[in-house]
Coordinates of C-alpha atoms in Angstrom, one line a residue:
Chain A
X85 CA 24.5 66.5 114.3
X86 CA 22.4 69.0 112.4
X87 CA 23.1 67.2 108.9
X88 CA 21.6 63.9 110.3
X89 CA 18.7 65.4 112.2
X90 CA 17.7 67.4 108.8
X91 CA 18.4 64.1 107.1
X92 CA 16.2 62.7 109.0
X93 CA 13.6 65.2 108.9
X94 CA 13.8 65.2 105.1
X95 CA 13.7 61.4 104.4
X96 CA 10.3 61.3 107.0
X97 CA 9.3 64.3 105.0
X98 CA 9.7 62.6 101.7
X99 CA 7.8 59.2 103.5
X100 CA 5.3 61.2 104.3
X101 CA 4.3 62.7 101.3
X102 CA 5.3 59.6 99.3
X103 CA 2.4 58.0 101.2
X104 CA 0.4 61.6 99.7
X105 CA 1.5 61.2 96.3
X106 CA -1.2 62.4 94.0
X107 CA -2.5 65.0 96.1
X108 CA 0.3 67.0 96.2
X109 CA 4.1 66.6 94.6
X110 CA 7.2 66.6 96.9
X111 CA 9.3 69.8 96.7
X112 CA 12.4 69.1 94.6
X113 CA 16.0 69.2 97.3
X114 CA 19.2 70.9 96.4
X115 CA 21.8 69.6 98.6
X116 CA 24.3 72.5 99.9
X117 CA 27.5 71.2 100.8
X118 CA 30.3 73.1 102.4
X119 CA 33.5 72.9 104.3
X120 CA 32.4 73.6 108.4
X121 CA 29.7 76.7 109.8
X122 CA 32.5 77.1 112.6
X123 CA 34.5 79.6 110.2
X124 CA 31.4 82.1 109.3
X125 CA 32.4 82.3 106.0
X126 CA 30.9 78.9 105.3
X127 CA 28.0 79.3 107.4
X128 CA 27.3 83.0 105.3
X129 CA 27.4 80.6 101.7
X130 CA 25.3 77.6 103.7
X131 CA 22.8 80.1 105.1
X132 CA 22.5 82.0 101.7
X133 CA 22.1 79.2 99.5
X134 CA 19.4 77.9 101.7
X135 CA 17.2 80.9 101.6
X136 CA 17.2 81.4 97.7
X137 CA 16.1 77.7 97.7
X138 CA 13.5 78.0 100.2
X139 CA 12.5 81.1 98.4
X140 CA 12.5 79.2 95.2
X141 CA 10.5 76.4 96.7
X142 CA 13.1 73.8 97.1
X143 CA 13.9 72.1 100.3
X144 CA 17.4 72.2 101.2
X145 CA 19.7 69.4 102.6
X146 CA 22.6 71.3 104.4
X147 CA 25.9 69.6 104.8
X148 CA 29.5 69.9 105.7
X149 CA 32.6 67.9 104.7
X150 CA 35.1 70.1 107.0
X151 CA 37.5 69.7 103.7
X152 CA 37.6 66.2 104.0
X153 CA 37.8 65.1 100.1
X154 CA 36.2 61.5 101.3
X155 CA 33.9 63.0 103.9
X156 CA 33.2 65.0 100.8
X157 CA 32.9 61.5 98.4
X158 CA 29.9 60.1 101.1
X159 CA 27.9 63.0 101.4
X160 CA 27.4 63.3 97.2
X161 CA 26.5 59.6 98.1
X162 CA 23.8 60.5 100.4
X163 CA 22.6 63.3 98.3
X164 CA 22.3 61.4 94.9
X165 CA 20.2 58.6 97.7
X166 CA 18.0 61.2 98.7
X167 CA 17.3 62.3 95.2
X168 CA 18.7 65.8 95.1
X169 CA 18.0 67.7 92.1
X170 CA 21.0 69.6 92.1
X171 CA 24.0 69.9 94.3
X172 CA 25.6 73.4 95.6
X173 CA 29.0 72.7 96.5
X174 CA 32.3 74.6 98.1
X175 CA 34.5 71.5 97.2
X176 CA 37.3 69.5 99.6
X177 CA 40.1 70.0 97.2
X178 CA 40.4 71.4 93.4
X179 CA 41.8 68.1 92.1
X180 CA 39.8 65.6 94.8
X181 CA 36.2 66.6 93.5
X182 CA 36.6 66.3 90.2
X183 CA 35.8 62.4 90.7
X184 CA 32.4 63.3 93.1
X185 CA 31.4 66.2 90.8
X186 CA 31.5 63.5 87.5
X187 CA 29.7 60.7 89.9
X188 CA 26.4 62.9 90.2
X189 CA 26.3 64.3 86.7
X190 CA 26.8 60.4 85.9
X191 CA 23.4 60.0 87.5
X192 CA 22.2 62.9 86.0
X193 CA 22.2 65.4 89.1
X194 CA 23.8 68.8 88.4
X195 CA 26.5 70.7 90.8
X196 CA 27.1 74.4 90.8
X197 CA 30.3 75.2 92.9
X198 CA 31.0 78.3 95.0
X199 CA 34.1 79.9 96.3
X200 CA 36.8 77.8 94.5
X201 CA 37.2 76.1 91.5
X202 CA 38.0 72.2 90.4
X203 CA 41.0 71.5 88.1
X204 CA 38.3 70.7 85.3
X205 CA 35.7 72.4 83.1
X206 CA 32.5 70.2 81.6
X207 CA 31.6 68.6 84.8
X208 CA 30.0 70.9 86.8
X209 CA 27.3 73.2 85.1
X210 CA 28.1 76.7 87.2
X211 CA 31.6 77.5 88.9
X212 CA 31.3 81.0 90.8
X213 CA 34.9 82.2 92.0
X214 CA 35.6 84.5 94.5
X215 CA 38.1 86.8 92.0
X216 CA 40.9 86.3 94.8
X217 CA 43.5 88.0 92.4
X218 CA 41.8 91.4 92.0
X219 CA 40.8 91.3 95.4
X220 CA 44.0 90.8 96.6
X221 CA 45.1 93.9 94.3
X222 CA 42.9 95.6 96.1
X223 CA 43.6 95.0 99.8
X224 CA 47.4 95.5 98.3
X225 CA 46.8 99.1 97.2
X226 CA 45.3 100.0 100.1
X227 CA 48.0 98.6 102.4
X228 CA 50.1 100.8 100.2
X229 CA 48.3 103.7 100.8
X230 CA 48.2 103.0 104.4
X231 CA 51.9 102.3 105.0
X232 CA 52.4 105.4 103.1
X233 CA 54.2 103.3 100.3
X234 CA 57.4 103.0 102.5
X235 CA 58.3 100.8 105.2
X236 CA 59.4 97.1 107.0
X237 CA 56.6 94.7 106.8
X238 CA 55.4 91.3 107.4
X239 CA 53.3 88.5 105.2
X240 CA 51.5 85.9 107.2
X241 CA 50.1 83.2 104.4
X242 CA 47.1 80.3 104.3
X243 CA 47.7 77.2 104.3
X244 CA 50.2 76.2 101.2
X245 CA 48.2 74.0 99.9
X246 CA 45.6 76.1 98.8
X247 CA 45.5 77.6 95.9
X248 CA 43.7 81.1 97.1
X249 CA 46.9 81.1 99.5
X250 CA 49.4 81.3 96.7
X251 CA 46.8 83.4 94.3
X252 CA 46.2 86.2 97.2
X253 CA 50.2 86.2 97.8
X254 CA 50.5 86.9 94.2
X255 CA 48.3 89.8 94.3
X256 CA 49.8 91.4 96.8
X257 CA 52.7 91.0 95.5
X258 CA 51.8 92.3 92.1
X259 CA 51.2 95.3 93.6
X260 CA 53.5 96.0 96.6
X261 CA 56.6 94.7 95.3
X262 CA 56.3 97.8 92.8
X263 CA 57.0 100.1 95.6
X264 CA 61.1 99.7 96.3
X265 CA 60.6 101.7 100.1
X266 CA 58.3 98.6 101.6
X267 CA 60.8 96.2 102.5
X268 CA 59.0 92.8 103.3
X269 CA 61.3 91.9 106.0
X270 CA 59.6 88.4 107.1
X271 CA 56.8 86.0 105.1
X272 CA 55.6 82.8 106.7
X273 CA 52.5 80.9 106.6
X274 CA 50.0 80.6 109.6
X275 CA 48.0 78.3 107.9
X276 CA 44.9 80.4 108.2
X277 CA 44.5 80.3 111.5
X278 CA 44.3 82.6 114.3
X279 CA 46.2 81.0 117.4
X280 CA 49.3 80.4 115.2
X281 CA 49.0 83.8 113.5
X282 CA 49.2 85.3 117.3
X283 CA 52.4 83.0 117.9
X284 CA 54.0 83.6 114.0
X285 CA 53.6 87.3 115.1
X286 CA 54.7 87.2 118.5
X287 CA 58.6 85.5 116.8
X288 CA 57.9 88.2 113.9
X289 CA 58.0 90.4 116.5
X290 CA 60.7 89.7 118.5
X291 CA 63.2 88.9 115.2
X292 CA 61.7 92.7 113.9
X293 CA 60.7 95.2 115.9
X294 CA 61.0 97.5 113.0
X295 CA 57.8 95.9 111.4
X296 CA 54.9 99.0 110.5
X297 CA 52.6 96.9 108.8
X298 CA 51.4 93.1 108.7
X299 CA 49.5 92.3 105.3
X300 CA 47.6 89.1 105.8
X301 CA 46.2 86.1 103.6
X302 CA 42.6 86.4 105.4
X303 CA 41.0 87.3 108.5
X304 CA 41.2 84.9 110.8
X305 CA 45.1 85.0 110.7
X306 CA 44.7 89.1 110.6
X307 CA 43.2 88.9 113.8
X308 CA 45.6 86.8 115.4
X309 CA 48.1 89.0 114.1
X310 CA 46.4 92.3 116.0
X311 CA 45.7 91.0 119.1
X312 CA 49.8 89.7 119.3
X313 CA 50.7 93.5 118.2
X314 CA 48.2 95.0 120.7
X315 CA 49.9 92.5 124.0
X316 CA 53.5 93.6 122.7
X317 CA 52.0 97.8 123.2
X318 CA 52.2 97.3 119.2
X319 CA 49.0 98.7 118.2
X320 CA 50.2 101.4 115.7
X321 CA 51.2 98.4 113.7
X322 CA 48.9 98.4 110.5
X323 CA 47.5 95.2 109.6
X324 CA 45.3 94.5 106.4
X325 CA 43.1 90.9 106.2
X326 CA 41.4 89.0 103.3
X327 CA 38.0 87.6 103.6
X328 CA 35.2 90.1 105.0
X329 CA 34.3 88.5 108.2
X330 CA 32.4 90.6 111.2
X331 CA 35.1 90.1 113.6
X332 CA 37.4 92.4 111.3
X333 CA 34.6 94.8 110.6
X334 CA 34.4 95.4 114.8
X335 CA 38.2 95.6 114.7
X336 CA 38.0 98.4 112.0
X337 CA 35.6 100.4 113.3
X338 CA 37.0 100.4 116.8
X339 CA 40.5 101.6 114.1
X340 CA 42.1 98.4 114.9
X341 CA 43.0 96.5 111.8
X342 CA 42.9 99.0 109.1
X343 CA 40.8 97.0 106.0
X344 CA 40.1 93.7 104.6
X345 CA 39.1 92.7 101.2
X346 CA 34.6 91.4 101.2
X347 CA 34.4 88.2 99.0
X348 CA 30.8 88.2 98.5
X349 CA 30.3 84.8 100.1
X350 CA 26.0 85.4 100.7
X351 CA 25.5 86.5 97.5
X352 CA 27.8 83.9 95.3
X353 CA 25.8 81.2 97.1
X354 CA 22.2 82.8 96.0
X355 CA 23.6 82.8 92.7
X356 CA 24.4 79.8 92.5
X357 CA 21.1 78.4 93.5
X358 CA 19.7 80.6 91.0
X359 CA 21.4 78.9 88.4
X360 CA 20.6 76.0 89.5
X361 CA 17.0 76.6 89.4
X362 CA 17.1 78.4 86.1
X363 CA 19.1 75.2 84.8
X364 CA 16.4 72.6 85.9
X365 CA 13.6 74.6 84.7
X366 CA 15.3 75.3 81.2
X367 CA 18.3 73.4 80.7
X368 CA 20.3 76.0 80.5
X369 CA 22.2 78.6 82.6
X370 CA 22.7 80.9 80.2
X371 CA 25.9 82.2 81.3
X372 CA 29.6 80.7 81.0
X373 CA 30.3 77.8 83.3
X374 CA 33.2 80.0 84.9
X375 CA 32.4 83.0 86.7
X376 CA 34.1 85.4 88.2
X377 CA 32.5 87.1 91.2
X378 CA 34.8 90.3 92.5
X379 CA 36.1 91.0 95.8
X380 CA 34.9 94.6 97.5
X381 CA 37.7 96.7 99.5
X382 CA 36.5 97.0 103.0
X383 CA 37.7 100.2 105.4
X384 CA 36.7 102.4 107.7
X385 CA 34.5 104.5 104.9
X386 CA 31.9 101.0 104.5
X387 CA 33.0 98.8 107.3
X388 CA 29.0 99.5 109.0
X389 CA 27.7 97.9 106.0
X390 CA 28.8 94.9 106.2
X391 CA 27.3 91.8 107.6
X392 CA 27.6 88.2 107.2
X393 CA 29.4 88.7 104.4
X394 CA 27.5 90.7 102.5
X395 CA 27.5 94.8 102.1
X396 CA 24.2 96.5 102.4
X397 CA 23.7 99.3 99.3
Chain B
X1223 CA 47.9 72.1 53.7
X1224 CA 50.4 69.0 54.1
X1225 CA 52.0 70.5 56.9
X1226 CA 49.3 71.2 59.2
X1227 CA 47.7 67.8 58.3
X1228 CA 50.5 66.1 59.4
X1229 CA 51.5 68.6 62.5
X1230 CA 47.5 67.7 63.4
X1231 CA 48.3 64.1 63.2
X1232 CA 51.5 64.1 65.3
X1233 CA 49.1 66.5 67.8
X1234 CA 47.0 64.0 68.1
X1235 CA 49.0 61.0 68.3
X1236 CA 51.0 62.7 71.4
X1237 CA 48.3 63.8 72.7
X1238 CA 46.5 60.2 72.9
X1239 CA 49.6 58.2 74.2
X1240 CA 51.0 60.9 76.7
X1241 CA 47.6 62.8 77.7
X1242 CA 49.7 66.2 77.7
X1243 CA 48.4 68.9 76.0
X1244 CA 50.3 70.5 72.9
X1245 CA 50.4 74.1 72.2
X1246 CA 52.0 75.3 69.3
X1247 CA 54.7 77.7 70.1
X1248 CA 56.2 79.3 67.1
X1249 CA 55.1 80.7 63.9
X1250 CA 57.3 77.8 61.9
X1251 CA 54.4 75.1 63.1
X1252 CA 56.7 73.6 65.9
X1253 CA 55.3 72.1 68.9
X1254 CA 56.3 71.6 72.2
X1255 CA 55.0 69.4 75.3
X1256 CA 53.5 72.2 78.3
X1257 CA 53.0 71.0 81.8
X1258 CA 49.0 71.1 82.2
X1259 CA 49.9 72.6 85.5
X1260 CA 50.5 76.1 86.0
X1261 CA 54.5 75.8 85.3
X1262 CA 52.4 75.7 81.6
X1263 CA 50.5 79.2 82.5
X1264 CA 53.1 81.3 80.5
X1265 CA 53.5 79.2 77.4
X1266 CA 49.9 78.9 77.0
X1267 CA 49.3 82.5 77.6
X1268 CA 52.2 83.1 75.0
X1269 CA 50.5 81.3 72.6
X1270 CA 47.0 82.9 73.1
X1271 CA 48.4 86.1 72.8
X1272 CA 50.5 85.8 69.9
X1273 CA 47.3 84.0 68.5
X1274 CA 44.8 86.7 69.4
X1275 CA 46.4 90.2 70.5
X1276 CA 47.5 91.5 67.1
X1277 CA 45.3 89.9 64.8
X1278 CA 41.7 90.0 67.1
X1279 CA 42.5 92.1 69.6
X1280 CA 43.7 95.1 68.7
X1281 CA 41.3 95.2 65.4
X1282 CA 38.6 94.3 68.3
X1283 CA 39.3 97.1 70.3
X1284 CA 39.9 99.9 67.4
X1285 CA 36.5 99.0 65.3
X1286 CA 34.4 99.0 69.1
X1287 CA 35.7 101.8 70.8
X1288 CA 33.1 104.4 72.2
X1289 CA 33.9 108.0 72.3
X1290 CA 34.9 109.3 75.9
X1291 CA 32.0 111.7 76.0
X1292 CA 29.1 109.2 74.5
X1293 CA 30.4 106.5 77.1
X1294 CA 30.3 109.0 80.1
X1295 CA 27.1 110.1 79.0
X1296 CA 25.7 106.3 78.6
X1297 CA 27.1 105.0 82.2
X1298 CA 25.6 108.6 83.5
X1299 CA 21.9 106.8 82.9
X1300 CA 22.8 103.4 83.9
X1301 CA 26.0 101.5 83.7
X1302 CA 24.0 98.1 82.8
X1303 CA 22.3 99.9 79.9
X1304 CA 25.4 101.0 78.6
X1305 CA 27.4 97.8 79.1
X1306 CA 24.8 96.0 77.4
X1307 CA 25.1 98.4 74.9
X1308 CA 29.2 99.1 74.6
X1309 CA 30.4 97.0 77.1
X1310 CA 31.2 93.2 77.7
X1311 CA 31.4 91.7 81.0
X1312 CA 34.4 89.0 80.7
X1313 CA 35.0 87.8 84.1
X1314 CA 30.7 87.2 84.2
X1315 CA 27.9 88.3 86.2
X1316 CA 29.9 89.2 89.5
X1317 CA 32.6 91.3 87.5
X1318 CA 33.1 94.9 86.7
X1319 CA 31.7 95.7 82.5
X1320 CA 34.6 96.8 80.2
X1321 CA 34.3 99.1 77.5
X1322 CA 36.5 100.1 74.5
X1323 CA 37.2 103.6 74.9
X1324 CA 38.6 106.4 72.7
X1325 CA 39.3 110.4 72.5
X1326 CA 41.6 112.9 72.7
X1327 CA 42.2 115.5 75.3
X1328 CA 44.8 118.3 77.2
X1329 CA 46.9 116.8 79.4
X1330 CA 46.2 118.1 83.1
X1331 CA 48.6 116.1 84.9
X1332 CA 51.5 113.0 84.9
X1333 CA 53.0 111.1 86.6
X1334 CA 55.8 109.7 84.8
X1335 CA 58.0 109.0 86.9
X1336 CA 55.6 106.1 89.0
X1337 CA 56.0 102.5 87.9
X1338 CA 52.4 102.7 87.7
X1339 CA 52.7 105.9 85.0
X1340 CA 49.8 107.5 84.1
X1341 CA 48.7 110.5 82.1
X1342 CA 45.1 112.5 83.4
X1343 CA 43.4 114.0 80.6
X1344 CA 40.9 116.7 80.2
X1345 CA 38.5 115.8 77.5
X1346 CA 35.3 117.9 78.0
X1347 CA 38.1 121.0 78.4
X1348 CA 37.0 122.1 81.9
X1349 CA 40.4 122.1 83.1
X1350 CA 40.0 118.8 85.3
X1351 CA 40.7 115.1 84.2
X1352 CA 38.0 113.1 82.6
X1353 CA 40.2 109.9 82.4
X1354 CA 43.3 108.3 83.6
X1355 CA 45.4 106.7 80.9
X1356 CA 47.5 104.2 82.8
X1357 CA 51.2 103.9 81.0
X1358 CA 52.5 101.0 83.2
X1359 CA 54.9 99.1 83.1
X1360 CA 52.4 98.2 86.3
X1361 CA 48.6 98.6 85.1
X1362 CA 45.6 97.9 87.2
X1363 CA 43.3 95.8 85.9
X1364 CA 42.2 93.3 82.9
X1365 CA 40.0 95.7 81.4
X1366 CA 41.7 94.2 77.9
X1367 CA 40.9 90.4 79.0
X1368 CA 37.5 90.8 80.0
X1369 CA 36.5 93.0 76.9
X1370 CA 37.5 90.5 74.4
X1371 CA 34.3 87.4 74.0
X1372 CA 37.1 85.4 72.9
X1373 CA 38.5 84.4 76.1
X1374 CA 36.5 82.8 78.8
X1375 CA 37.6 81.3 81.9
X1376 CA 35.8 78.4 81.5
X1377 CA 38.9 77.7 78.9
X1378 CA 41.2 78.5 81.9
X1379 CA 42.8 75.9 84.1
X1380 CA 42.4 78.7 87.0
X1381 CA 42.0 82.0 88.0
X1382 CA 45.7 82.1 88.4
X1383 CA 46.2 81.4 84.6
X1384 CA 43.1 83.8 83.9
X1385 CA 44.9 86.5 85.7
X1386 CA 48.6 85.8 83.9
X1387 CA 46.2 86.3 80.9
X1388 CA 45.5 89.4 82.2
X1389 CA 48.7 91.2 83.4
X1390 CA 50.6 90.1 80.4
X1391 CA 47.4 91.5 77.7
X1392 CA 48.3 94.8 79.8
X1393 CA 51.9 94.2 79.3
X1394 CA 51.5 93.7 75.5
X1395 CA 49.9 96.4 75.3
X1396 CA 52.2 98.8 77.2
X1397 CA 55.1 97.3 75.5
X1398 CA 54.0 99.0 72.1
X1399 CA 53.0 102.3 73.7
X1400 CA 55.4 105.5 72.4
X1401 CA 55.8 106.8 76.1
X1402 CA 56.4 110.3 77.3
X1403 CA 60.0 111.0 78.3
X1404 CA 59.8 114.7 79.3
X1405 CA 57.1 116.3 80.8
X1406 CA 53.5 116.4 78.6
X1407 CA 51.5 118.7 81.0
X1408 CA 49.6 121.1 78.5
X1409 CA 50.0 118.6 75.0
X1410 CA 47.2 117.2 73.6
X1411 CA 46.7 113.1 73.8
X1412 CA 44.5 110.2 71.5
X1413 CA 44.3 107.3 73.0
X1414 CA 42.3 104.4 72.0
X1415 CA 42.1 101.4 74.8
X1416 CA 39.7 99.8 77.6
X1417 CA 38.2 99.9 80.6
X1418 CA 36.6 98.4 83.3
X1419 CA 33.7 99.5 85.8
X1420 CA 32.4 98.2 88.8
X1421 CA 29.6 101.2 89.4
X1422 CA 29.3 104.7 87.5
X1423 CA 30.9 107.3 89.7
X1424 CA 34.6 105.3 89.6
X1425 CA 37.3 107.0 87.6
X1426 CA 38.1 105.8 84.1
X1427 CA 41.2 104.2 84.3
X1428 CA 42.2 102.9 80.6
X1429 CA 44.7 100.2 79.4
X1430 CA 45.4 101.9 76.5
X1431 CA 46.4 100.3 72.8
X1432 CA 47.8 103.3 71.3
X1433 CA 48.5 106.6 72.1
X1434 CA 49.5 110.1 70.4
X1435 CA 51.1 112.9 71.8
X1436 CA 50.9 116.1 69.7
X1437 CA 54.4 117.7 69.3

């Protein structure tokens, strides 16, 4: 409902100073496009992106495709209609976008993506990764600090078909698998979400009751995980998460979950505008089209720093 | 000069009829179809590395490196300065700046025994460790990666096959290392290698290319 009311708002805003033209020019748009503001780590990129282009005196056209790869498909449509200068993007699908990414350079409108990547280089001027491997790395050696580098533990996963899923699971892996005294003694997927991460641990449970430790994919799943361990009178359990989000941060600092891993979702999206504002007023980004942005460990030490994805100095 | 014209040609050819990408594979000029999917990742990163480890890599690393003292000193004032200065920052803007990084020092402590090895080194000679040289076979990091200009991960399919790049650098590296197999508490160590730093207070961990143990 949002997208169409500021739709609205913008097209009557672009009427209205069509009829003005001459007196004064029309701030330039940047659409912002991202999967759904109910996880907050969308909302954090949406919300961020949209200040550093208000700040930079663009107007912003917010919208979310829910990773929908054609939802995705109509709202490049309606941007490249509304005569968008540039497009900030967290895509529907590495392979999916590449096709909507090529449409608006096609009609000569630039994209810089956040968070993931597409499966091609040359068709979007900035990509600005969350560096999910060293992150990972990090959440893993803290897990292994925590569990005392010995012990039974469980892996919930994201969603298979995401490539962070398999690229965080690697990283912990990396890491802990070094350690022959943690025994991962069950690994299933909970497909990032929080009601089937409390049932996946409730069976985890029941199947091993020797589990110390729960190292998770991200945080939504993480605190699923806790709040099955704290019914079953598990709460000496130690579970780790991946993502940053408040929810955890309360969890640590009440010494619930233990840590999670910040990507720096705020910041990656005010970057990105940057760039994109740097790249219409000179052509050029100056920087590599990839870019790697890393992950922060998050604990007890930092956890009051954090907010909305972003950790204050 | 007959050979790579025609290996070019048949490169191309393949390449136009069956859209897969061709690495080369072996020093004899043979090439091989690789899955542009990440089953691909570890022939591609083969290649790079045969390509670029020895011959760039290593000569990169020796002719750059910055003695341990004049880089402690430089990140003591401000780590950008001295990354602009020493450093490169691979992974871009939101990644840590790696330096090539040199010295020799008095062992203070090992751990040899760890699968992630390391040997703690007093340089300055006031008894406590000024770096960490990490051993492996596991070592943190890509300092080695992300120092080098000459890869980007714009070339990169995906992070995944960025960070294979990574871990196996640091596994090529560690492969040719003359390790420790008694105790080394007390002997003196040069090492040459890199490292990567997120601010200036973190410990310097080093990938190292070579090191020397003093009998």
């Amino acid at each position: 409902m949002t997208i169409s009311r500021r739709l609205l708002v913008s097209v009557a805003v672009f009427g209205l100073t069509g009829t003005l033209a001459g007196f004064a020019a029309a701030a330039d748009k940047i659409a912002i496009i991202t999967p759904g503001h109910d996880n907050p780590f969308f909302k954090a990129e949406a919300v961020g992106a949209e200040a550093k282009a208000k700040e930079l005196g663009y107007e912003a056209i917010v919208m979310v495709h829910n990773d929908d790869a054609n939802k995705q498909n109509e709202l490049f449509d309606s941007a490249i209609a509304a005569g968008v200068k540039a497009i900030v993007l967290d895509n529907a699908g590495a392979d999916a976008t590449v096709a909507a990414v090529k449409k608006a350079k096609d009609k000569g409108i630039p994209s810089f993506l956040i968070d993931r990547e597409i499966t091609a280089s040359g068709i979007a001027i900035s990509q600005i990764v969350s560096n999910n491997y060293q992150g990972a790395q990090l959440g893993a050696q803290e897990f292994v600090k925590l569990m005392g580098e010995k012990g039974p533990f469980a892996e919930l996963v994201g969603k298979e078909s995401d490539t962070n899923a398999g690229i965080r699971s690697k990283g912990y892996h990396d890491i802990i698998d070094q350690y022959p005294d943690l025994k991962m003694v069950a690994h299933q997927t909970a497909n990032w979400s929080q009601p089937e991460a409390y049932k996946v641990m409730e069976s985890m449970l029941q199947a091993h009751p020797e589990i110390k430790g729960v190292i998770s994919g991200n945080d939504t799943m993480a605190m699923g995980a806790r709040a099955a361990l704290e019914a079953a009178g598990r709460g000496d359990v130690i579970v780790v998460g991946f993502d940053g989000s408040n929810d955890v941060r309360d969890s640590i600092l009440k010494n619930g979950i233990k840590a999670t891993v910040l990507q720096p979702a705020y910041a990656e999206a005010q970057i990105a505008v940057e760039q994109a504002d740097k790249f219409l007023k000179t052509g050029k980004t100056g920087v590599a089209e990839k870019q790697l942005m890393d992950c922060v460990l998050i604990n007890a030490a930092n956890a009051k720093k954090l907010e909305t994805f972003a950790l204050a100095k | 000069m007959k050979t790579i014209v025609l290996s070019a040609a048949v490169l191309a050819v393949a390449f136009a009829f069956t859209g897969c990408k061709l690495v080369k594979t072996g020093g004899d000029g043979t090439t091989a179809q690789v899955a542009a999917d990440e089953s691909g990742d570890d022939i591609r990163n083969a290649a790079r590395i045969q390509k670029t480890y020895e011959p760039q890599l290593v000569p990169l690393i020796r002719s750059s490196a910055v003695d341990v003292a004049t880089l402690k000193a430089a990140i003591g004032e401000s780590l950008d300065a001295a990354g602009q200065k020493y450093g490169h920052r691979g992974a871009g803007e939101g990644g840590a700046w790696s330096f090539a990084i040199k010295g020799t020092g008095k062992v203070v402590s090992a751990a040899l025994q760890s699968r992630a090895a390391h040997i703690d080194l007093d340089i300055d000679g006031d008894g406590t460790a000024d770096v960490v040289i990490q051993i492996g076979p596991v070592v943190m990091g890509s300092a080695l990666r992300d120092f080098a200009p000459f890869y980007s991960f714009t070339d990169f399919r995906d992070q995944i096959e960025f960070a294979k790049l990574g871990r196996a650098l640091n596994a090529a590296a560690v492969k040719g290392l003359t390790r420790p197999t008694s105790d080394v508490t007390g002997k003196t160590v040069t090492f040459v290698g890199a490292v990567s730093l997120h601010s200036a207070g973190e410990t310097l961990n080093v990938v190292p290319i070579s090191i020397e143990i003093a009998p």
